[in-house]
PDB file of C-alpha atoms and ligand atoms in Angstrom:
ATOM      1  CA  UNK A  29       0.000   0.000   0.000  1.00 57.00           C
ATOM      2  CA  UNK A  30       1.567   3.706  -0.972  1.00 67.00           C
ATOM      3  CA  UNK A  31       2.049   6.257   1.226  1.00 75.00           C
ATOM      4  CA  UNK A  32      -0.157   9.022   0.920  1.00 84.00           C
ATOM      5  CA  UNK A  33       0.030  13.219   1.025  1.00 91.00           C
ATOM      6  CA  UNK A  34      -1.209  14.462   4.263  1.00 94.00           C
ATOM      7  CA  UNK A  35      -3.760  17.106   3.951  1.00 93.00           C
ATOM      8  CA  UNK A  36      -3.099  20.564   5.333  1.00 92.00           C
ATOM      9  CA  UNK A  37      -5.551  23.447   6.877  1.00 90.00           C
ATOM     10  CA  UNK A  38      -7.985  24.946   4.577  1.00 88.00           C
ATOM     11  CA  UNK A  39      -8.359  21.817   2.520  1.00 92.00           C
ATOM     12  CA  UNK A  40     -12.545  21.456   3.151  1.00 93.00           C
ATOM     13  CA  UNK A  41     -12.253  17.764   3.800  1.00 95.00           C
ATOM     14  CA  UNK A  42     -10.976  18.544   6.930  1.00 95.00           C
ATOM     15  CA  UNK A  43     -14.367  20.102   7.885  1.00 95.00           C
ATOM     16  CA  UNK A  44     -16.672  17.033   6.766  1.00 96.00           C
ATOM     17  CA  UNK A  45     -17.812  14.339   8.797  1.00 97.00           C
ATOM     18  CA  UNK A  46     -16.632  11.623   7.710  1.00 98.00           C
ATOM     19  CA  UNK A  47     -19.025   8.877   6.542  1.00 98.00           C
ATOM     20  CA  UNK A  48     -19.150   5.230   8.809  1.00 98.00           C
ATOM     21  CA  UNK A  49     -16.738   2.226   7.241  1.00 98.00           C
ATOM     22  CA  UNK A  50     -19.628  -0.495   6.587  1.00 98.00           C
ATOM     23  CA  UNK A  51     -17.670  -2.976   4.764  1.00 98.00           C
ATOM     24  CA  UNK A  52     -15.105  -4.419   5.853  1.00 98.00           C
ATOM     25  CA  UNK A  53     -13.382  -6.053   3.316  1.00 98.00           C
ATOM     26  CA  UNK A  54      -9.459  -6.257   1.448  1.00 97.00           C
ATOM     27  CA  UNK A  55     -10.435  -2.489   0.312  1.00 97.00           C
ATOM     28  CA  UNK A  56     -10.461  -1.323   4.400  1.00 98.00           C
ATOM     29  CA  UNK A  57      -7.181  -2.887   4.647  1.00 98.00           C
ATOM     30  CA  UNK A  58      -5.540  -1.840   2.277  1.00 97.00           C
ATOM     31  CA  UNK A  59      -6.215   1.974   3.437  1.00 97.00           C
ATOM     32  CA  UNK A  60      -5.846   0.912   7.050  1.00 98.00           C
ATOM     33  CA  UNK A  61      -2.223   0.042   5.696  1.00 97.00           C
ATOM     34  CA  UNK A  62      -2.340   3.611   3.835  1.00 96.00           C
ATOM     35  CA  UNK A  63      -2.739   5.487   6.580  1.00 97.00           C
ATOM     36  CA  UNK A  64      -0.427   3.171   8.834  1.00 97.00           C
ATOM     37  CA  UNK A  65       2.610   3.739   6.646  1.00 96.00           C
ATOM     38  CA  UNK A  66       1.600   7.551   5.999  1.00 96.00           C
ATOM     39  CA  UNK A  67       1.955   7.672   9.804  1.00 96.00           C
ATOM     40  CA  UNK A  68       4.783   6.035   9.875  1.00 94.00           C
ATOM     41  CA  UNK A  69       6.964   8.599   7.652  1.00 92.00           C
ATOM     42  CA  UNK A  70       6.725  11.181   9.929  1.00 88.00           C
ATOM     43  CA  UNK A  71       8.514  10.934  13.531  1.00 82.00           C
ATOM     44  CA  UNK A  72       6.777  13.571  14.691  1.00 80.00           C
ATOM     45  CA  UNK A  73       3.121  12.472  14.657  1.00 87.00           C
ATOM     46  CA  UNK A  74       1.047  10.424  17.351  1.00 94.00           C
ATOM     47  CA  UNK A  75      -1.607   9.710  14.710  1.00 97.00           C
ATOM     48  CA  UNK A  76      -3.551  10.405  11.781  1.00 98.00           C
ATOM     49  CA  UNK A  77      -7.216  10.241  10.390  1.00 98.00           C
ATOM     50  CA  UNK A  78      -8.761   8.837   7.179  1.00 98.00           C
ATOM     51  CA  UNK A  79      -9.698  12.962   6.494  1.00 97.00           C
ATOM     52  CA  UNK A  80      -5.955  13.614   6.798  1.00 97.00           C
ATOM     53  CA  UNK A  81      -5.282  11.662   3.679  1.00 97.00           C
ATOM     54  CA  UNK A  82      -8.725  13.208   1.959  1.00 96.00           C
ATOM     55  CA  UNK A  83     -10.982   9.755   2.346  1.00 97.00           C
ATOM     56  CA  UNK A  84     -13.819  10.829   4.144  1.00 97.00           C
ATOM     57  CA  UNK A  85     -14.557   7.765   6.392  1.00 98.00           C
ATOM     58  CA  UNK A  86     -14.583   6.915  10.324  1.00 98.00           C
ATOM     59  CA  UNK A  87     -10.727   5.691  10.686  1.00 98.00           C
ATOM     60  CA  UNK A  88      -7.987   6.585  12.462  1.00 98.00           C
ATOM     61  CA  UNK A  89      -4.597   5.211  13.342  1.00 98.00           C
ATOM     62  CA  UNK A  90      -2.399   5.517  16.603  1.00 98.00           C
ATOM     63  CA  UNK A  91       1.172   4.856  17.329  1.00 97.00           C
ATOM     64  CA  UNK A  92       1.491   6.898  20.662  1.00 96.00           C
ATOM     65  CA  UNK A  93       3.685   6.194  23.901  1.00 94.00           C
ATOM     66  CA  UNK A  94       4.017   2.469  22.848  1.00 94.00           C
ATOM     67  CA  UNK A  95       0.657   1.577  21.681  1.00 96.00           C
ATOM     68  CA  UNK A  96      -0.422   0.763  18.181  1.00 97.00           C
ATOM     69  CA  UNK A  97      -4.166   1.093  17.817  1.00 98.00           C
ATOM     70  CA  UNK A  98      -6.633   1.097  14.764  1.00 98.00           C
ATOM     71  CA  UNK A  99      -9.935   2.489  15.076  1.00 98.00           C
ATOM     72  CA  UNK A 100     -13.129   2.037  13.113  1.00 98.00           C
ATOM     73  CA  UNK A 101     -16.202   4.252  13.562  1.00 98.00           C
ATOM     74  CA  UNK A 102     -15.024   4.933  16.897  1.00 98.00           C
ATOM     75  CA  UNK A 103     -17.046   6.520  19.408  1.00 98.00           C
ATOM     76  CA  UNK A 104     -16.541   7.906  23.214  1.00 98.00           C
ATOM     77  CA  UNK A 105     -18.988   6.433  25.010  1.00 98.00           C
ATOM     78  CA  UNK A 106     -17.837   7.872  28.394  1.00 98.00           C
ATOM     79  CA  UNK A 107     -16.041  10.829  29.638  1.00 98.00           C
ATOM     80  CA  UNK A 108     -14.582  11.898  32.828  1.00 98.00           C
ATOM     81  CA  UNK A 109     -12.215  14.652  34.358  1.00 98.00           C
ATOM     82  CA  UNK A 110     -10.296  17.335  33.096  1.00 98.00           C
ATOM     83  CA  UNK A 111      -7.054  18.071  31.313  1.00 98.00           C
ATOM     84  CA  UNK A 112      -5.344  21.230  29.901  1.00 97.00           C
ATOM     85  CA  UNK A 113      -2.312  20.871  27.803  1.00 95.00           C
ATOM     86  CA  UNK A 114      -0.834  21.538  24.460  1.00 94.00           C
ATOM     87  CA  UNK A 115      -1.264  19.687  21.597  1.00 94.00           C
ATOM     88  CA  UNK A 116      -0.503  19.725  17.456  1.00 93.00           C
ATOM     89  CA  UNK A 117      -1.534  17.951  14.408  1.00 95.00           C
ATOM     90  CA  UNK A 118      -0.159  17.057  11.448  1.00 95.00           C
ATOM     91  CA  UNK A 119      -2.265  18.484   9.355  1.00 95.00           C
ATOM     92  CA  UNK A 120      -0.779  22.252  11.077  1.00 92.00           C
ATOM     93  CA  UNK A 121       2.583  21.115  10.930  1.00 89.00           C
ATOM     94  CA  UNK A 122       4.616  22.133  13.774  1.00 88.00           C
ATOM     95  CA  UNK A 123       2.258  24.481  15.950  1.00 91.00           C
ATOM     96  CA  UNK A 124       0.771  23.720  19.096  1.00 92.00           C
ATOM     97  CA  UNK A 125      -1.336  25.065  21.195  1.00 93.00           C
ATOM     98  CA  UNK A 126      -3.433  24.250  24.720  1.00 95.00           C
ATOM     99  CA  UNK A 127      -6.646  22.150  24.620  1.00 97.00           C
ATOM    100  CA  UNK A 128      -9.210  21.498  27.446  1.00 97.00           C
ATOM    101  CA  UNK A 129     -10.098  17.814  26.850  1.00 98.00           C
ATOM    102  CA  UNK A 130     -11.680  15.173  29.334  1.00 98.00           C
ATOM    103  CA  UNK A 131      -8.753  13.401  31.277  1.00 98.00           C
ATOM    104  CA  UNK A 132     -10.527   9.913  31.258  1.00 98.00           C
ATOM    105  CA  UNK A 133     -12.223   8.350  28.360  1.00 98.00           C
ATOM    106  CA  UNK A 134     -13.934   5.022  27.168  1.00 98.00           C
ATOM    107  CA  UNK A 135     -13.910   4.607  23.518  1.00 98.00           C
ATOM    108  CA  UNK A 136     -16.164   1.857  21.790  1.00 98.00           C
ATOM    109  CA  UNK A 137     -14.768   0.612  17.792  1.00 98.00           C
ATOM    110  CA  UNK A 138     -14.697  -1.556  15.680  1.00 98.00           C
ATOM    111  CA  UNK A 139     -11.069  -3.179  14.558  1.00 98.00           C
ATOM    112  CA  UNK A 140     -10.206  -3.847  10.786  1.00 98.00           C
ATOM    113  CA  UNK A 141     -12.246  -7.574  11.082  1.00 98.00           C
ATOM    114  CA  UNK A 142     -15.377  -5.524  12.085  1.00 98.00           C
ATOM    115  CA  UNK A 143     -15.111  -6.938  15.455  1.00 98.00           C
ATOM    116  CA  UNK A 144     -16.453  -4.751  18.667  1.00 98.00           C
ATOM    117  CA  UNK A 145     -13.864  -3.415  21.059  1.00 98.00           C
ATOM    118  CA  UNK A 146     -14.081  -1.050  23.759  1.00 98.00           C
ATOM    119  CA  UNK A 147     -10.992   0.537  26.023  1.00 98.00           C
ATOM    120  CA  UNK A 148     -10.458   3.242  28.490  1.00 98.00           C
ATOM    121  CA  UNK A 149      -7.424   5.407  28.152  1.00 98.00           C
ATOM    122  CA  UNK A 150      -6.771   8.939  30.921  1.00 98.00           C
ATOM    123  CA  UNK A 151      -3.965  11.262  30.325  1.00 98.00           C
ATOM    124  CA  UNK A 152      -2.011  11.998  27.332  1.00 97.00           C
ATOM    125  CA  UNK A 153      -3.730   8.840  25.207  1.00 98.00           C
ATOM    126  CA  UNK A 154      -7.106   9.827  26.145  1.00 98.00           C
ATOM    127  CA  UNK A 155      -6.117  13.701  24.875  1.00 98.00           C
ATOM    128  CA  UNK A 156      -4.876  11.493  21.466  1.00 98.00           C
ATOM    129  CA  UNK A 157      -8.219   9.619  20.933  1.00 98.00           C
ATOM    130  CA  UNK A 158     -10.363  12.918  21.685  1.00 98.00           C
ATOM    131  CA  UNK A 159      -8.347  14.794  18.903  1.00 98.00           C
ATOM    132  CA  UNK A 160      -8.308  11.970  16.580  1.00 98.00           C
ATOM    133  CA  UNK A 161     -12.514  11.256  17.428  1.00 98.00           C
ATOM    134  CA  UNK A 162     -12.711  15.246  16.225  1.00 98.00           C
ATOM    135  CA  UNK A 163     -11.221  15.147  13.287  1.00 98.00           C
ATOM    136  CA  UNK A 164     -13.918  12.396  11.769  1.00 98.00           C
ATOM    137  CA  UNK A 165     -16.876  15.523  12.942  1.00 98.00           C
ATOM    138  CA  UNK A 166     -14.560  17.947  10.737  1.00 97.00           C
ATOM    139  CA  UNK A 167     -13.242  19.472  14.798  1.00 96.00           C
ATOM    140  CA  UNK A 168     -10.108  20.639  14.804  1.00 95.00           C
ATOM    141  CA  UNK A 169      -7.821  21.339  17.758  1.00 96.00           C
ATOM    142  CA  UNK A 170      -8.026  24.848  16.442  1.00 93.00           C
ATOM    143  CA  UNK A 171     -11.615  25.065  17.156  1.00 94.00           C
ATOM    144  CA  UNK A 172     -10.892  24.423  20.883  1.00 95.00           C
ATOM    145  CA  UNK A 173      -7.526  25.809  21.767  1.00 94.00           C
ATOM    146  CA  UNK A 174      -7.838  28.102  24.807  1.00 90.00           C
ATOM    147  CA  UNK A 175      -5.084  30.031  23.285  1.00 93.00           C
ATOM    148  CA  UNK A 176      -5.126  33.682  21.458  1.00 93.00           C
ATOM    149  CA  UNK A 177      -2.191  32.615  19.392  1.00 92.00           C
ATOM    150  CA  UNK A 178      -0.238  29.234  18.086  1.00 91.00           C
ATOM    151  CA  UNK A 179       3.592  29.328  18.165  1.00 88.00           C
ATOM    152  CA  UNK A 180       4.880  27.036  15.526  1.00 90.00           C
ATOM    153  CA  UNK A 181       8.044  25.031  17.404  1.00 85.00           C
ATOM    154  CA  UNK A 182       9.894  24.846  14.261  1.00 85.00           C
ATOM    155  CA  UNK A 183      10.356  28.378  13.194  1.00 88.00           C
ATOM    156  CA  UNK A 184       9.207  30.254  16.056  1.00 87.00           C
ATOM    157  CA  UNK A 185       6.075  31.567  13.847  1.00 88.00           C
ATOM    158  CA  UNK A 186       3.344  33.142  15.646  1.00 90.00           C
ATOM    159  CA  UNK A 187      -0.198  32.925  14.159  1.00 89.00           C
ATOM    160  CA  UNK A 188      -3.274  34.290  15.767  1.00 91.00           C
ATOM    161  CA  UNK A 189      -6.146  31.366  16.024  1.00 90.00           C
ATOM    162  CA  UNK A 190      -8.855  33.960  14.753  1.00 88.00           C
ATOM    163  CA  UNK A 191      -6.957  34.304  11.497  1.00 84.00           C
ATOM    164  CA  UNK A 192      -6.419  30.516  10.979  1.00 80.00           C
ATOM    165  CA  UNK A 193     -10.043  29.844  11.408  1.00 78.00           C
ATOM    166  CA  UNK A 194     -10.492  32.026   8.400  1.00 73.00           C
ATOM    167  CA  UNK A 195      -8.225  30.014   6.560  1.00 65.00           C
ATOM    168  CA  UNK A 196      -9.165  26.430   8.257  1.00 55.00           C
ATOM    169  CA  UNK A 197     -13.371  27.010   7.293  1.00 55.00           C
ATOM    170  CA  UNK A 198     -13.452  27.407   3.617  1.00 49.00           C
ATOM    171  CA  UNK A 199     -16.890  26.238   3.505  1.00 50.00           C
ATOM    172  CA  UNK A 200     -18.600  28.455   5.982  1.00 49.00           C
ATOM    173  CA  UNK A 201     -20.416  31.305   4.211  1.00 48.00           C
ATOM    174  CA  UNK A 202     -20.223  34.731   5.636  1.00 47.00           C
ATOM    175  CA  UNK A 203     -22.655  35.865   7.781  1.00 51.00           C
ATOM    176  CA  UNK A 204     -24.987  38.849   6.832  1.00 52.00           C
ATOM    177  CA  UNK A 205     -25.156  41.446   9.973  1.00 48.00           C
TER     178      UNK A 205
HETATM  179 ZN1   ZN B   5      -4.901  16.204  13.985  1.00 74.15          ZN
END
């Protein structure tokens, strides 16, 4: 299976929600594998959604702290607690910025056979899964970073959140006053 492009802010796939897998077949797989390998090129990523490579379906991948996971029309179930810290995505390569997210959460998929699973991550896994759950609603971290402003840790780059909003919602018409 090829690697794939990963797609950056202001692409509108980002903002769809993405459809539920209902077959699960060779085809899954094989873009399971995709989006595995497309992971897998880039040290500095925890994990990456089916949007993130512009296919529009419930998947995501994990490699994070020494766990592999692949999720299928996954679903949090249950959440608990309270967390603030930062966090960046691939598809906003190198900024970060500080999310509120649930400390404690119980996630219900389906793996690549189609078979129900359910686990319960807190802490910096459970902050993974809550991004990663987002970004099949068309959420970005963006959309809930208590921040004014994201610093970009390669270059030092400052952008103000209000601006990339502009640039992250193509599809949102402007509102008449
Ligand atoms: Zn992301």
């Amino acid at each position: 299976m090829k690697k794939s492009t990963i797609i950056l802010f202001g692409d509108p796939v980002l903002r769809e929600e993405a459809k539920p897998v209902v077959a699960f077949n060779k085809k899954l797989g094989a873009l399971i594998d995709g989006i595995r390998l497309t992971l897998a090129m880039r040290l500095d990523g925890a994990a990456l959604a089916a949007p993130q490579i512009g296919v529009s379906k419930r998947i995501t991948v994990i490699d994070y702290m020494g766990e592999y996971l692949e999720l299928v029309n996954p679903d949090i179930v249950e959440a608990a607690g309270e967390q603030l810290d930062y966090e960046g995505c691939l598809s906003f390569p190198g900024f970060t910025g500080r999310v509120k997210r649930a400390e404690t959460v119980r996630v219900r998929f389906q793996d690549r056979a189609g078979r129900d699973r359910t686990i319960e991550r807190s802490g910096k896994m459970a902050r993974c899964l809550q991004h990663e759950i987002d970004h099949l609603n068309g959420v970005l971290f963006i959309d809930r970073t208590a921040d004014e402003f994201l610093v970009n840790s390669f270059d030092g780059r400052k952008l103000a959140v209000r601006d990339i909003l502009i640039t992250a919602s193509p599809r949102e018409k402007p509102v008449d006053v």
